[in-house]
CSV table of C-alpha atoms in Angstrom, one decimal:
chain,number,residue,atom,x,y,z
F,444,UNK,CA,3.4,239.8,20.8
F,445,UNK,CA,1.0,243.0,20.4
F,446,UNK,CA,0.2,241.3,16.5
F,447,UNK,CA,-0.7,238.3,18.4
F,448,UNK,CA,-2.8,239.8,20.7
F,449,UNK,CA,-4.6,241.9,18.0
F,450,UNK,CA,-4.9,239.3,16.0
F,451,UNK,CA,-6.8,236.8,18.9
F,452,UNK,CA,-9.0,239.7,19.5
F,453,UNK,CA,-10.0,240.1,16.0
F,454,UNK,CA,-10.8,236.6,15.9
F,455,UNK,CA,-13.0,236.4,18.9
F,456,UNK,CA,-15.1,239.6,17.5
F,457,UNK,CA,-15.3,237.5,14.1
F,458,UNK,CA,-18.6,235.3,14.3
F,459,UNK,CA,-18.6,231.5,13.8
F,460,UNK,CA,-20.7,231.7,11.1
F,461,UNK,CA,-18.7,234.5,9.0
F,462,UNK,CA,-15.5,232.0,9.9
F,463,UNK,CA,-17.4,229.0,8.6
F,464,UNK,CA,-17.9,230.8,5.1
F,465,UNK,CA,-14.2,231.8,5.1
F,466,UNK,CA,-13.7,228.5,5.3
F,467,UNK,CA,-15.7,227.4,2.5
F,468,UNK,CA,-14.6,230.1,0.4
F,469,UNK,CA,-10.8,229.3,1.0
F,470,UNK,CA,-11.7,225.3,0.2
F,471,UNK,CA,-13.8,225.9,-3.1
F,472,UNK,CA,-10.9,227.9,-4.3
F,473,UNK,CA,-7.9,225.0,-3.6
F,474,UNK,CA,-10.7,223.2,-5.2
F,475,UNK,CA,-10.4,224.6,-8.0
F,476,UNK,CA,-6.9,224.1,-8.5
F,477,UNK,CA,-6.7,221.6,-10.8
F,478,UNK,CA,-9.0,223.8,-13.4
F,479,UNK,CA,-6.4,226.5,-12.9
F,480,UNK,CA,-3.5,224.4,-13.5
F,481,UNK,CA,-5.1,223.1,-16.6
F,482,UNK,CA,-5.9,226.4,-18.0
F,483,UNK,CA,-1.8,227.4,-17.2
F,484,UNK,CA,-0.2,224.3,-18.6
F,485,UNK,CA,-2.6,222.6,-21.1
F,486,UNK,CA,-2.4,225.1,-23.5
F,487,UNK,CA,1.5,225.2,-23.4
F,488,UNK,CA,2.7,221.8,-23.0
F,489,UNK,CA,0.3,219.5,-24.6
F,490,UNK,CA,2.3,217.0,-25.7
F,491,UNK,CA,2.7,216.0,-21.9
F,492,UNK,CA,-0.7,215.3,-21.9
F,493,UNK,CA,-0.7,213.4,-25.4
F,494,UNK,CA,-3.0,215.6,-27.4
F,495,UNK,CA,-3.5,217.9,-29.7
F,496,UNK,CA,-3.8,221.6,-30.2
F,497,UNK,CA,-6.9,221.4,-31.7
F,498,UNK,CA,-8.6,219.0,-29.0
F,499,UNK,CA,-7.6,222.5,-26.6
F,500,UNK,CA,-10.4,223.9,-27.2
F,501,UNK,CA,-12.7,221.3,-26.8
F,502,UNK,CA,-11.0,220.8,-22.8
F,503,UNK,CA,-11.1,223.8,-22.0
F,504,UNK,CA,-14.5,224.6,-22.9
F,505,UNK,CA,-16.5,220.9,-22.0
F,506,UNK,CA,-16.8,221.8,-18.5
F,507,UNK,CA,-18.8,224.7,-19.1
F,508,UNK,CA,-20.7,223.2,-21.0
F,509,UNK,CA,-21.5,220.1,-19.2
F,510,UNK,CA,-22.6,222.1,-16.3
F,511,UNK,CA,-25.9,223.0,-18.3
F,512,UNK,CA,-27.2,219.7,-17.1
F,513,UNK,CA,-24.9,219.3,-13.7
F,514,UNK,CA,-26.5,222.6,-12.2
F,515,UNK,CA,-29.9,220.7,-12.2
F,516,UNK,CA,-28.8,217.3,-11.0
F,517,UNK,CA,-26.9,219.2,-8.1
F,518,UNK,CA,-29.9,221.1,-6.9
F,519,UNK,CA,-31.3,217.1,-5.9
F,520,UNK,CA,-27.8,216.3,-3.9
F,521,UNK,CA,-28.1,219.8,-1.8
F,522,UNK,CA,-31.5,220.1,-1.3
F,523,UNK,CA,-32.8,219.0,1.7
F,524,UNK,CA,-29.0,217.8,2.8
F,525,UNK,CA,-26.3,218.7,5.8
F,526,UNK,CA,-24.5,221.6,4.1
F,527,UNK,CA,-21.1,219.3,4.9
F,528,UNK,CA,-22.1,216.4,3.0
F,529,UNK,CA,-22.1,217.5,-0.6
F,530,UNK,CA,-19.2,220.1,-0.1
F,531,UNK,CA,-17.2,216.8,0.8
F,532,UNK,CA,-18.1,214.6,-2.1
F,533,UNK,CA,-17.9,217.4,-3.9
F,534,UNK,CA,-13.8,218.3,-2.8
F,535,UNK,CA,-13.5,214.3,-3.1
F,536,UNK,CA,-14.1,214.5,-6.6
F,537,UNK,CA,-11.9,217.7,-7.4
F,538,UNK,CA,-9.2,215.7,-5.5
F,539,UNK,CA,-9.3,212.8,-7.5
F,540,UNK,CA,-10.0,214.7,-11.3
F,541,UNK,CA,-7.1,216.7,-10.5
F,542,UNK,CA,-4.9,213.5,-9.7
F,543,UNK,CA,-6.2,211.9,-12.8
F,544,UNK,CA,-4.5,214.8,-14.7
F,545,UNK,CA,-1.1,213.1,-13.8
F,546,UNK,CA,-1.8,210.0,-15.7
F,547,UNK,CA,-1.2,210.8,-19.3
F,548,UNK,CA,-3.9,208.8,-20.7
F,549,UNK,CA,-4.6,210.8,-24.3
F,550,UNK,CA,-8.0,213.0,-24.9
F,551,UNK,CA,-10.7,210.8,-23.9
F,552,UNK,CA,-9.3,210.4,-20.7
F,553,UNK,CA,-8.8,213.7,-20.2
F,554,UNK,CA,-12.0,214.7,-21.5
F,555,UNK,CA,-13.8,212.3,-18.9
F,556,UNK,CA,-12.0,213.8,-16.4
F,557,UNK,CA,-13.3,217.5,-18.0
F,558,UNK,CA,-16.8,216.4,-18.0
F,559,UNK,CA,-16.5,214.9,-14.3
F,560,UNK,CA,-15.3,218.4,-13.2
F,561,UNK,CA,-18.0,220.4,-14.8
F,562,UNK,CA,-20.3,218.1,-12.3
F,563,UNK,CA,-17.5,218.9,-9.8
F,564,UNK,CA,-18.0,222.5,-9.9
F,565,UNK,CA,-21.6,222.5,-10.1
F,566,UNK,CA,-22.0,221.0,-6.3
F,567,UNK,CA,-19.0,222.9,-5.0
F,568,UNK,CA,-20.4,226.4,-6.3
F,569,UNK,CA,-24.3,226.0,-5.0
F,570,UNK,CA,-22.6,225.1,-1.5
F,571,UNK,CA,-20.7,228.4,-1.8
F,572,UNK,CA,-24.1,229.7,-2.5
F,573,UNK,CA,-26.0,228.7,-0.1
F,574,UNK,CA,-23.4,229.1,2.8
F,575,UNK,CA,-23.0,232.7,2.1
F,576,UNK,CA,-26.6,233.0,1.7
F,577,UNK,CA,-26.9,231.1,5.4
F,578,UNK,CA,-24.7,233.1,7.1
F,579,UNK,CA,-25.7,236.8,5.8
F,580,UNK,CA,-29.1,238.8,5.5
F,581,UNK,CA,-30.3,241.6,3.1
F,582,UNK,CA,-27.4,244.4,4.9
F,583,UNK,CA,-24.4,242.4,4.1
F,584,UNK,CA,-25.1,240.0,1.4
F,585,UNK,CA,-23.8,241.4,-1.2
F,586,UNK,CA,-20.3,242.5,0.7
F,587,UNK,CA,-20.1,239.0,1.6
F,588,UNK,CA,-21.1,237.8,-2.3
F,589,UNK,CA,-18.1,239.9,-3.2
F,590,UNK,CA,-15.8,238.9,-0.5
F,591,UNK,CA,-16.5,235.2,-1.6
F,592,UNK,CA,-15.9,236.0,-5.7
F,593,UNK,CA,-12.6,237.9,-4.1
F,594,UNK,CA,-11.3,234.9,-1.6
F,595,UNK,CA,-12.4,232.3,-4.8
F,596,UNK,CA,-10.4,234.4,-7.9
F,597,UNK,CA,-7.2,235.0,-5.4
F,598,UNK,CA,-6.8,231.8,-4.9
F,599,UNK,CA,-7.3,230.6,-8.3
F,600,UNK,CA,-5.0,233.2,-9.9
F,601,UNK,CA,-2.0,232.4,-6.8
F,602,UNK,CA,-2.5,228.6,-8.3
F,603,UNK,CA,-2.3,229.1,-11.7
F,604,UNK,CA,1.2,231.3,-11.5
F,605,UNK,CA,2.2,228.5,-9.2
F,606,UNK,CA,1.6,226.1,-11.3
F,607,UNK,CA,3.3,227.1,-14.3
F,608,UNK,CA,6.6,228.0,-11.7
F,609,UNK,CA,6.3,224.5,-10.4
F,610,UNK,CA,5.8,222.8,-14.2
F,611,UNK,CA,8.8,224.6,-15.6
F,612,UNK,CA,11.2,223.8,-12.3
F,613,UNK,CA,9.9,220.3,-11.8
F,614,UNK,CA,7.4,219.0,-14.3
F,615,UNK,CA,4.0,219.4,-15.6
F,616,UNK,CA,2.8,216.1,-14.7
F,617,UNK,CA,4.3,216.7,-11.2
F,618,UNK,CA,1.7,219.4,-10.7
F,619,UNK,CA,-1.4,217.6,-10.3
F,620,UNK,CA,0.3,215.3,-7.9
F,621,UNK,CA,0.9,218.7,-5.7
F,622,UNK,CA,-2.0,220.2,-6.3
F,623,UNK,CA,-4.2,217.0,-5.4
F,624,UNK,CA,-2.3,216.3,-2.3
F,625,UNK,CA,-3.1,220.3,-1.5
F,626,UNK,CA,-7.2,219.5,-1.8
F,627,UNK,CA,-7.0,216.3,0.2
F,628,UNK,CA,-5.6,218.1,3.0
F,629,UNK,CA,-8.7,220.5,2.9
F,630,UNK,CA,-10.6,217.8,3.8
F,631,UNK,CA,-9.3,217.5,7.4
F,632,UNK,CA,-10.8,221.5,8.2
F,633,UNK,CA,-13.9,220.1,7.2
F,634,UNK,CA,-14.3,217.1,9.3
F,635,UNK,CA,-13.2,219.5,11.7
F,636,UNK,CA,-16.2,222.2,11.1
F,637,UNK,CA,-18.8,219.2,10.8
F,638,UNK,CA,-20.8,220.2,13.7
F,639,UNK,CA,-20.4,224.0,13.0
F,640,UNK,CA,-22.7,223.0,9.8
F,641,UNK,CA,-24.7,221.4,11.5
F,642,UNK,CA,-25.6,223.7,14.0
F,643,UNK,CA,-25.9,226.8,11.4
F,644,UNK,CA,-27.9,225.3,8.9
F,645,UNK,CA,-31.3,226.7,8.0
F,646,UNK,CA,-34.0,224.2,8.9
F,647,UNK,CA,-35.9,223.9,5.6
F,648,UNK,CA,-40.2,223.8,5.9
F,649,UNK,CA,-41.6,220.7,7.0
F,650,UNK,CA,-42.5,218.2,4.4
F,651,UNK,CA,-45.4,216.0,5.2
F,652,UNK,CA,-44.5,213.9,2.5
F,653,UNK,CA,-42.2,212.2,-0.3
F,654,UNK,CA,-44.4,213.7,-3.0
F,655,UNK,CA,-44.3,217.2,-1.5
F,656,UNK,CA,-40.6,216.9,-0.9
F,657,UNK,CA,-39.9,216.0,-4.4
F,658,UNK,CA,-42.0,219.0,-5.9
F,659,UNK,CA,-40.5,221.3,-3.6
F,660,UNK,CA,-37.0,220.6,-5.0
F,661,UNK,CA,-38.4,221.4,-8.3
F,662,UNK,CA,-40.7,224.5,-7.4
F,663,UNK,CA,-39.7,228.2,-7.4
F,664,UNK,CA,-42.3,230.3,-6.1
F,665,UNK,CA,-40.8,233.3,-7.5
F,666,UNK,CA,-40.7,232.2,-11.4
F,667,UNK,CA,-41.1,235.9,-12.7
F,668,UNK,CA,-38.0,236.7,-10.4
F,669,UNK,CA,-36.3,233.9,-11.5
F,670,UNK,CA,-36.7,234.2,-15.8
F,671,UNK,CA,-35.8,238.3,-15.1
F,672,UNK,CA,-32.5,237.7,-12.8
F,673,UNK,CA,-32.0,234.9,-15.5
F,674,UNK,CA,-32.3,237.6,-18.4
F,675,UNK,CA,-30.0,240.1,-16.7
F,676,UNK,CA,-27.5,237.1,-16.1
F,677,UNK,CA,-27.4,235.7,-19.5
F,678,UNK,CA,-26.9,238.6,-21.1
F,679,UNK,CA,-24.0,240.0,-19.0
F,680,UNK,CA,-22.2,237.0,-19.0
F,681,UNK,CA,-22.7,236.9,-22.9
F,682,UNK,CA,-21.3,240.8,-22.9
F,683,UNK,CA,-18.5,239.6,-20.1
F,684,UNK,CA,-17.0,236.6,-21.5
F,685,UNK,CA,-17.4,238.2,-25.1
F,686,UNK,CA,-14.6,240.9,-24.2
F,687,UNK,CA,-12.6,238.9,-22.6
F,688,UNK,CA,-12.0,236.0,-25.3
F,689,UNK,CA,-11.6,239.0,-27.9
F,690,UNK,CA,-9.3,240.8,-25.5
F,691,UNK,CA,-6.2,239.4,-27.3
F,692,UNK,CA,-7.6,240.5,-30.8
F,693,UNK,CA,-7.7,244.0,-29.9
F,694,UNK,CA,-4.2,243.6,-28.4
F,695,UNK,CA,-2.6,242.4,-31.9
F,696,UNK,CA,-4.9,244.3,-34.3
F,697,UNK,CA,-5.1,247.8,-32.0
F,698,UNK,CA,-2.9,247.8,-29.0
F,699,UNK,CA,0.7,246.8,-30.2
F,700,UNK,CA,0.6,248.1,-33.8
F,701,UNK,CA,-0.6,251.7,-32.5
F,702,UNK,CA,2.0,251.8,-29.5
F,703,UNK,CA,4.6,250.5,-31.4
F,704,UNK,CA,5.6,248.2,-28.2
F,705,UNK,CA,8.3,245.3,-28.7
F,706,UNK,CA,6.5,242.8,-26.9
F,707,UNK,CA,5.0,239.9,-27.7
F,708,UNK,CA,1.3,239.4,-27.8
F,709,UNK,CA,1.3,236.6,-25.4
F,710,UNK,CA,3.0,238.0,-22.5
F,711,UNK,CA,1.4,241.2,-22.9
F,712,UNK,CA,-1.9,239.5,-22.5
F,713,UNK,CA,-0.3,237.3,-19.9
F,714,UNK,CA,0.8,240.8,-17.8
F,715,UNK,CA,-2.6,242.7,-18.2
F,716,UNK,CA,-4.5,239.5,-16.9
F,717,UNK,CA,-2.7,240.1,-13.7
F,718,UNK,CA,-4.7,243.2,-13.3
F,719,UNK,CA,-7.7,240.2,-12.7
F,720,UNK,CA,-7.2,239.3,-9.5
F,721,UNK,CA,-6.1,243.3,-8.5
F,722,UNK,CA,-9.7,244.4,-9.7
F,723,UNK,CA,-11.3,241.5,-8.1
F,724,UNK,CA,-10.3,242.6,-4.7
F,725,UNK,CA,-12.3,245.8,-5.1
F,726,UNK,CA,-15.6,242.9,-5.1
F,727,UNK,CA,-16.7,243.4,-1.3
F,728,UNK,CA,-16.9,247.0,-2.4
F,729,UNK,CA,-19.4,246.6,-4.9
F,730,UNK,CA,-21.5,244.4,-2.6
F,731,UNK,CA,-21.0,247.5,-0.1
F,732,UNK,CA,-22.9,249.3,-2.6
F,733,UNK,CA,-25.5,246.5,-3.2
F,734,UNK,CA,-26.0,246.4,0.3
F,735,UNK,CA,-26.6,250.2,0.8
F,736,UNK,CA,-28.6,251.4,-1.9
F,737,UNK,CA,-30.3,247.9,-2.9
F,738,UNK,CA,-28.4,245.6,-5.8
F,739,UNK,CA,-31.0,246.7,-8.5
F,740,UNK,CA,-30.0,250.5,-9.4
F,741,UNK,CA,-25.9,249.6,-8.6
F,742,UNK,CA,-26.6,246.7,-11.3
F,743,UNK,CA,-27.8,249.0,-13.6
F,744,UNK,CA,-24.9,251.1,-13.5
F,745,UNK,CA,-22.9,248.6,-14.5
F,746,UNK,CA,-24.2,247.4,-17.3
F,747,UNK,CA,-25.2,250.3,-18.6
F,748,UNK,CA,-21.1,250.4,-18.3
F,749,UNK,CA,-20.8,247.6,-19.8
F,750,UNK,CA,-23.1,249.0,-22.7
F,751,UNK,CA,-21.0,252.0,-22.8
F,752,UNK,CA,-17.9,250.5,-23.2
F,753,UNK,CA,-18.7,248.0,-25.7
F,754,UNK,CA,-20.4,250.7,-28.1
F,755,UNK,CA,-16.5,252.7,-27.3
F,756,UNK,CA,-14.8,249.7,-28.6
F,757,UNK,CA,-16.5,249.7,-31.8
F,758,UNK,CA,-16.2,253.3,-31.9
F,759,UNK,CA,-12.3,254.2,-31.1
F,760,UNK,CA,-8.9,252.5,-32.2
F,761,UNK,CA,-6.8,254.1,-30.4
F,762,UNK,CA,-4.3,251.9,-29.1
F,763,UNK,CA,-4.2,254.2,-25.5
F,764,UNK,CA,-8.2,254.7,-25.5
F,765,UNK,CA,-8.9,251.2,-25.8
F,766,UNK,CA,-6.2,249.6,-23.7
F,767,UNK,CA,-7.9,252.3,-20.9
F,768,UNK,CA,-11.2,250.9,-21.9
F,769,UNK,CA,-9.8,247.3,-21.3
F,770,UNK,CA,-9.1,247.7,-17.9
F,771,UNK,CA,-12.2,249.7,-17.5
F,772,UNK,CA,-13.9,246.3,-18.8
F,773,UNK,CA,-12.4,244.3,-16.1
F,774,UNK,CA,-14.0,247.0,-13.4
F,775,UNK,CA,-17.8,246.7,-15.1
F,776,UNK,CA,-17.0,242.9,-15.2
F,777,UNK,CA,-16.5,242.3,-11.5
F,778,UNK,CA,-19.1,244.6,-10.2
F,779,UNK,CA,-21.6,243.1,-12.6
F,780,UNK,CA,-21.0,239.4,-11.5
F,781,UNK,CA,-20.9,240.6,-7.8
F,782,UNK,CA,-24.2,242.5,-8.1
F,783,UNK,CA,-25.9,240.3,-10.2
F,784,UNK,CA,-25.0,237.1,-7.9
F,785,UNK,CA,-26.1,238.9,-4.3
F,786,UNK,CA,-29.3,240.0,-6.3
F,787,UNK,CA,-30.1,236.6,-7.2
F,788,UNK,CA,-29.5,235.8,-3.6
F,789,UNK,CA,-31.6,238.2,-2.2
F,790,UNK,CA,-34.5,237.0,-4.7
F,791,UNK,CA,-34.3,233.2,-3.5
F,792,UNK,CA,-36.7,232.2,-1.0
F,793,UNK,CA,-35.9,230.1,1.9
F,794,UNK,CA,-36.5,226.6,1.2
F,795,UNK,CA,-35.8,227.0,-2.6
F,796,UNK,CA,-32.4,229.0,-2.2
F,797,UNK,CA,-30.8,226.1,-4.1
F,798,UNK,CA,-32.7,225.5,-6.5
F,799,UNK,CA,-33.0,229.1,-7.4
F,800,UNK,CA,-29.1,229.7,-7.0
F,801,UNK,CA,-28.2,226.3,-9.6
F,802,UNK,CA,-31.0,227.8,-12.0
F,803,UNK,CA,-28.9,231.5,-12.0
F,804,UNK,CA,-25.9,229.0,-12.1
F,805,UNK,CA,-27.3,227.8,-15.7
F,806,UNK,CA,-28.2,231.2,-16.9
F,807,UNK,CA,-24.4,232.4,-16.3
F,808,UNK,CA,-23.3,229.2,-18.0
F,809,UNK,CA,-25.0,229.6,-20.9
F,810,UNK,CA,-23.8,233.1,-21.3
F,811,UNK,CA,-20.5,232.1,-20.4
F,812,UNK,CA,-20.2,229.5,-23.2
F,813,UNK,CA,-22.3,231.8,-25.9
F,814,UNK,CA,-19.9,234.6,-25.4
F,815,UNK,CA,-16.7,233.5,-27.1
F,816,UNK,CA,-18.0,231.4,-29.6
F,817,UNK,CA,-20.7,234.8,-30.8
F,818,UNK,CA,-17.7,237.1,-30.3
F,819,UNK,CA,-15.4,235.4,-32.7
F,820,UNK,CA,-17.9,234.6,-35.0
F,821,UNK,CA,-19.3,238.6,-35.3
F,822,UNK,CA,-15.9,239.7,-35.1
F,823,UNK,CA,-14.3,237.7,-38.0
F,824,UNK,CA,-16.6,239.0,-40.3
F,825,UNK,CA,-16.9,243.0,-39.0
F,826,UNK,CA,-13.3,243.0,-37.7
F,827,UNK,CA,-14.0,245.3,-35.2
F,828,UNK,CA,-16.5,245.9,-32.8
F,829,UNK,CA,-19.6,247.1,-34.5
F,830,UNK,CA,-21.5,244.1,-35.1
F,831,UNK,CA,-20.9,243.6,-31.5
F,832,UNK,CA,-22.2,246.4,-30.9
F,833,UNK,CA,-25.3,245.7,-32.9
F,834,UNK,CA,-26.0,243.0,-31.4
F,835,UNK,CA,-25.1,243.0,-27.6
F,836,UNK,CA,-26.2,246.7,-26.8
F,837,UNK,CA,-30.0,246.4,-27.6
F,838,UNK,CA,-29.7,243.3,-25.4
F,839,UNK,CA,-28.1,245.3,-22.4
F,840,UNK,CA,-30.6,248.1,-22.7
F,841,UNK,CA,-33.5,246.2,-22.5
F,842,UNK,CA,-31.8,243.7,-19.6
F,843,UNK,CA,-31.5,247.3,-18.2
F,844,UNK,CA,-35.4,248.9,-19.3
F,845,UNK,CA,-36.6,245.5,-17.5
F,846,UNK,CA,-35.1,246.0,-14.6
F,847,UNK,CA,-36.1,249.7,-14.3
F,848,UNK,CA,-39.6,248.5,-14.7
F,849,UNK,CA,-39.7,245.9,-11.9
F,850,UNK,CA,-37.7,249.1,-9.4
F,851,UNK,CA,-40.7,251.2,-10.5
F,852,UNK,CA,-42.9,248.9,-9.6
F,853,UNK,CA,-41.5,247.7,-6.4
F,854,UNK,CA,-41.8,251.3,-5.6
């Protein structure tokens, strides 16, 4: 009785607005489900899904790269729209791809279904966006930034252990059937919070007309702003995803044959991912920081982390000093994307908060597909990390000198 009491407290001191973007934050991650699932399973068991090993790769990876051209077709569903509308279509389709997962069709089908969730993802990330960007100002943006990226990667990583439980005890096919049934019920919380949407959204400038309307969803006062957050964003993500797709490398070439460990190389990368979602819940924390000291100098520090750590790699191989420098990868990583996104939301201008948000959206993308592909292809001819080094520090620094330059002059 004295929990419930707390609790219904708690919840009366806790604004609408801050439990509408719970809300949203809670539905893009069952969402997301079906991605998870697929990154789980697919690689595993893919004669369930009648393909090959090879074609993999290619699933795993369109979606990404799909959403170089689906972040600009979403800016012209959200802009100018009830916040509700596209954050429904948008869990429709995630219902349905993740159903279509079930039907064992071969790889086209499942590549369709790939592409369609790229487009998926697009809408149901800019909502995220701009709802957090609704309900929070310039003291608490980046806390609730991280608090979103925190809420988002929980329930991701809960759905992909849950998955592979539920394919081994029942069957993988039986999965998407679950977790499609799992989004469709999200859908009754937001016919539920319609109003609630309606009544916190931000009334955009009046248009006078069609013309106007249209060039406003293609105009970003702030271009400068825009190409530098893009620069910063790029080359992070580059730096991010880089590390992690070699992170299994450095396990079988450093980690296991200097420790001497009998483990495989699988489930030792399969244990230290768990330490993802652990890190991740340290997010609102670097938004704290964002929010108190501004998200430019925090941002910094982080990459020049990342730098750091990256130049470490190529330098040690011990197996000790680089499995410490692993996890202190996954730290840098989180506070990076947290920093990097409340900065770009801070740097949006009402009015153009989606189109600015989808263009960062692209920038990340980009990075995020670059990464792996220019990290294998460095690292199979250096073996190690120098040429890494080489070539992602210079880029870091002088992300870093061009942000220094635009604090100065803010100054």
């Amino acid at each position: 009785m004295v929990f419930r009491y707390n609790w219904n407290r708690m919840m009366k001191k806790v604004s609408r607005d801050t439990k509408t973007f719970i809300l949203i934050s809670i539905i893009v991650g069952l969402a997301m489900s079906g991605d998870a699932m697929m990154y789980c399973i697919l690689p595993v068991t893919p004669e369930n899904f009648r393909i090959t090993v090879f074609q993999i790769g290619i699933l795993l990876s369109v979606n990404r790269f799909i959403r170089l051209i689906t972040n600009e077709l979403s800016n012209f569903i959200v802009a100018g729209t009830e916040s509700y509308k596209p954050l429904v279509a948008g869990v429709w389709m995630a219902a349905f791809v993740t159903l279509g997962y079930a039907i064992p069709l071969g790889f086209w089908w499942l590549l369709a279904l790939r592409i369609l969730w790229g487009a998926c993802f697009s809408l149901l990330r800019i909502e995220a966006y701009i709802a957090t960007l609704r309900v929070s100002s310039d003291e608490n943006v980046g806390r609730l930034m991280g608090w979103f990226a925190t809420i988002k990667s929980g329930i991701y990583r809960v759905m992909m252990i849950l998955s592979g439980f539920l394919a081994d005890m029942l069957n993988p096919l039986a999965v998407p059937v679950i977790f499609a049934a799992l989004i469709f019920g999200s859908l009754f919380f937001i016919r539920n919070q319609e109003q609630m949407w309606r009544d916190t959204a931000v009334a955009e400038p009046a248009v006078v007309d069609d013309k106007k309307k249209s060039k406003s969803r293609m105009h970003i006062s702030n271009i400068g702003m825009l190409l530098i957050v893009g620069l910063v964003t790029f080359v992070t993500a580059t730096a991010s995803t880089m590390t992690t797709s070699l992170r299994g490398r450095l396990i079988v070439d450093v980690i296991l044959p200097g420790s001497g460990l009998n483990i495989g190389a699988a489930t030792f990368a399969g244990f230290f991912a768990m330490l993802t979602p652990v890190i991740m819940m340290a997010a609102p924390i670097f938004g704290y920081f964002g929010d108190k000291f501004g998200c430019r100098r925090p941002l910094i520090i982080s990459m020049t982390g990342q730098a750091a750590i990256i130049i470490l790699f190529a330098v040690f191989r011990l197996w000790y000093i680089v499995l410490g420098l692993l996890v202190l990868d996954l730290v840098t990583e989180s506070a990076t994307q947290v920093l990097r996104t409340a900065y770009a939301g801070k740097s949006s201008l009402p009015g153009e908060q989606a189109l600015f948000m989808n263009r960062f959206s692209t920038f990340q993308d980009a990075g995020s597909a670059a990464g792996p592909f220019l990290g294998y292809a460095i690292y199979a001819v250096t073996n190690d990390f120098t040429g890494i080094a080489l070539v992602m520090v210079p880029l870091i620094m002088f992300s870093i000198f061009i942000l220094a330059r635009l604090e100065r002059k803010n100054a």
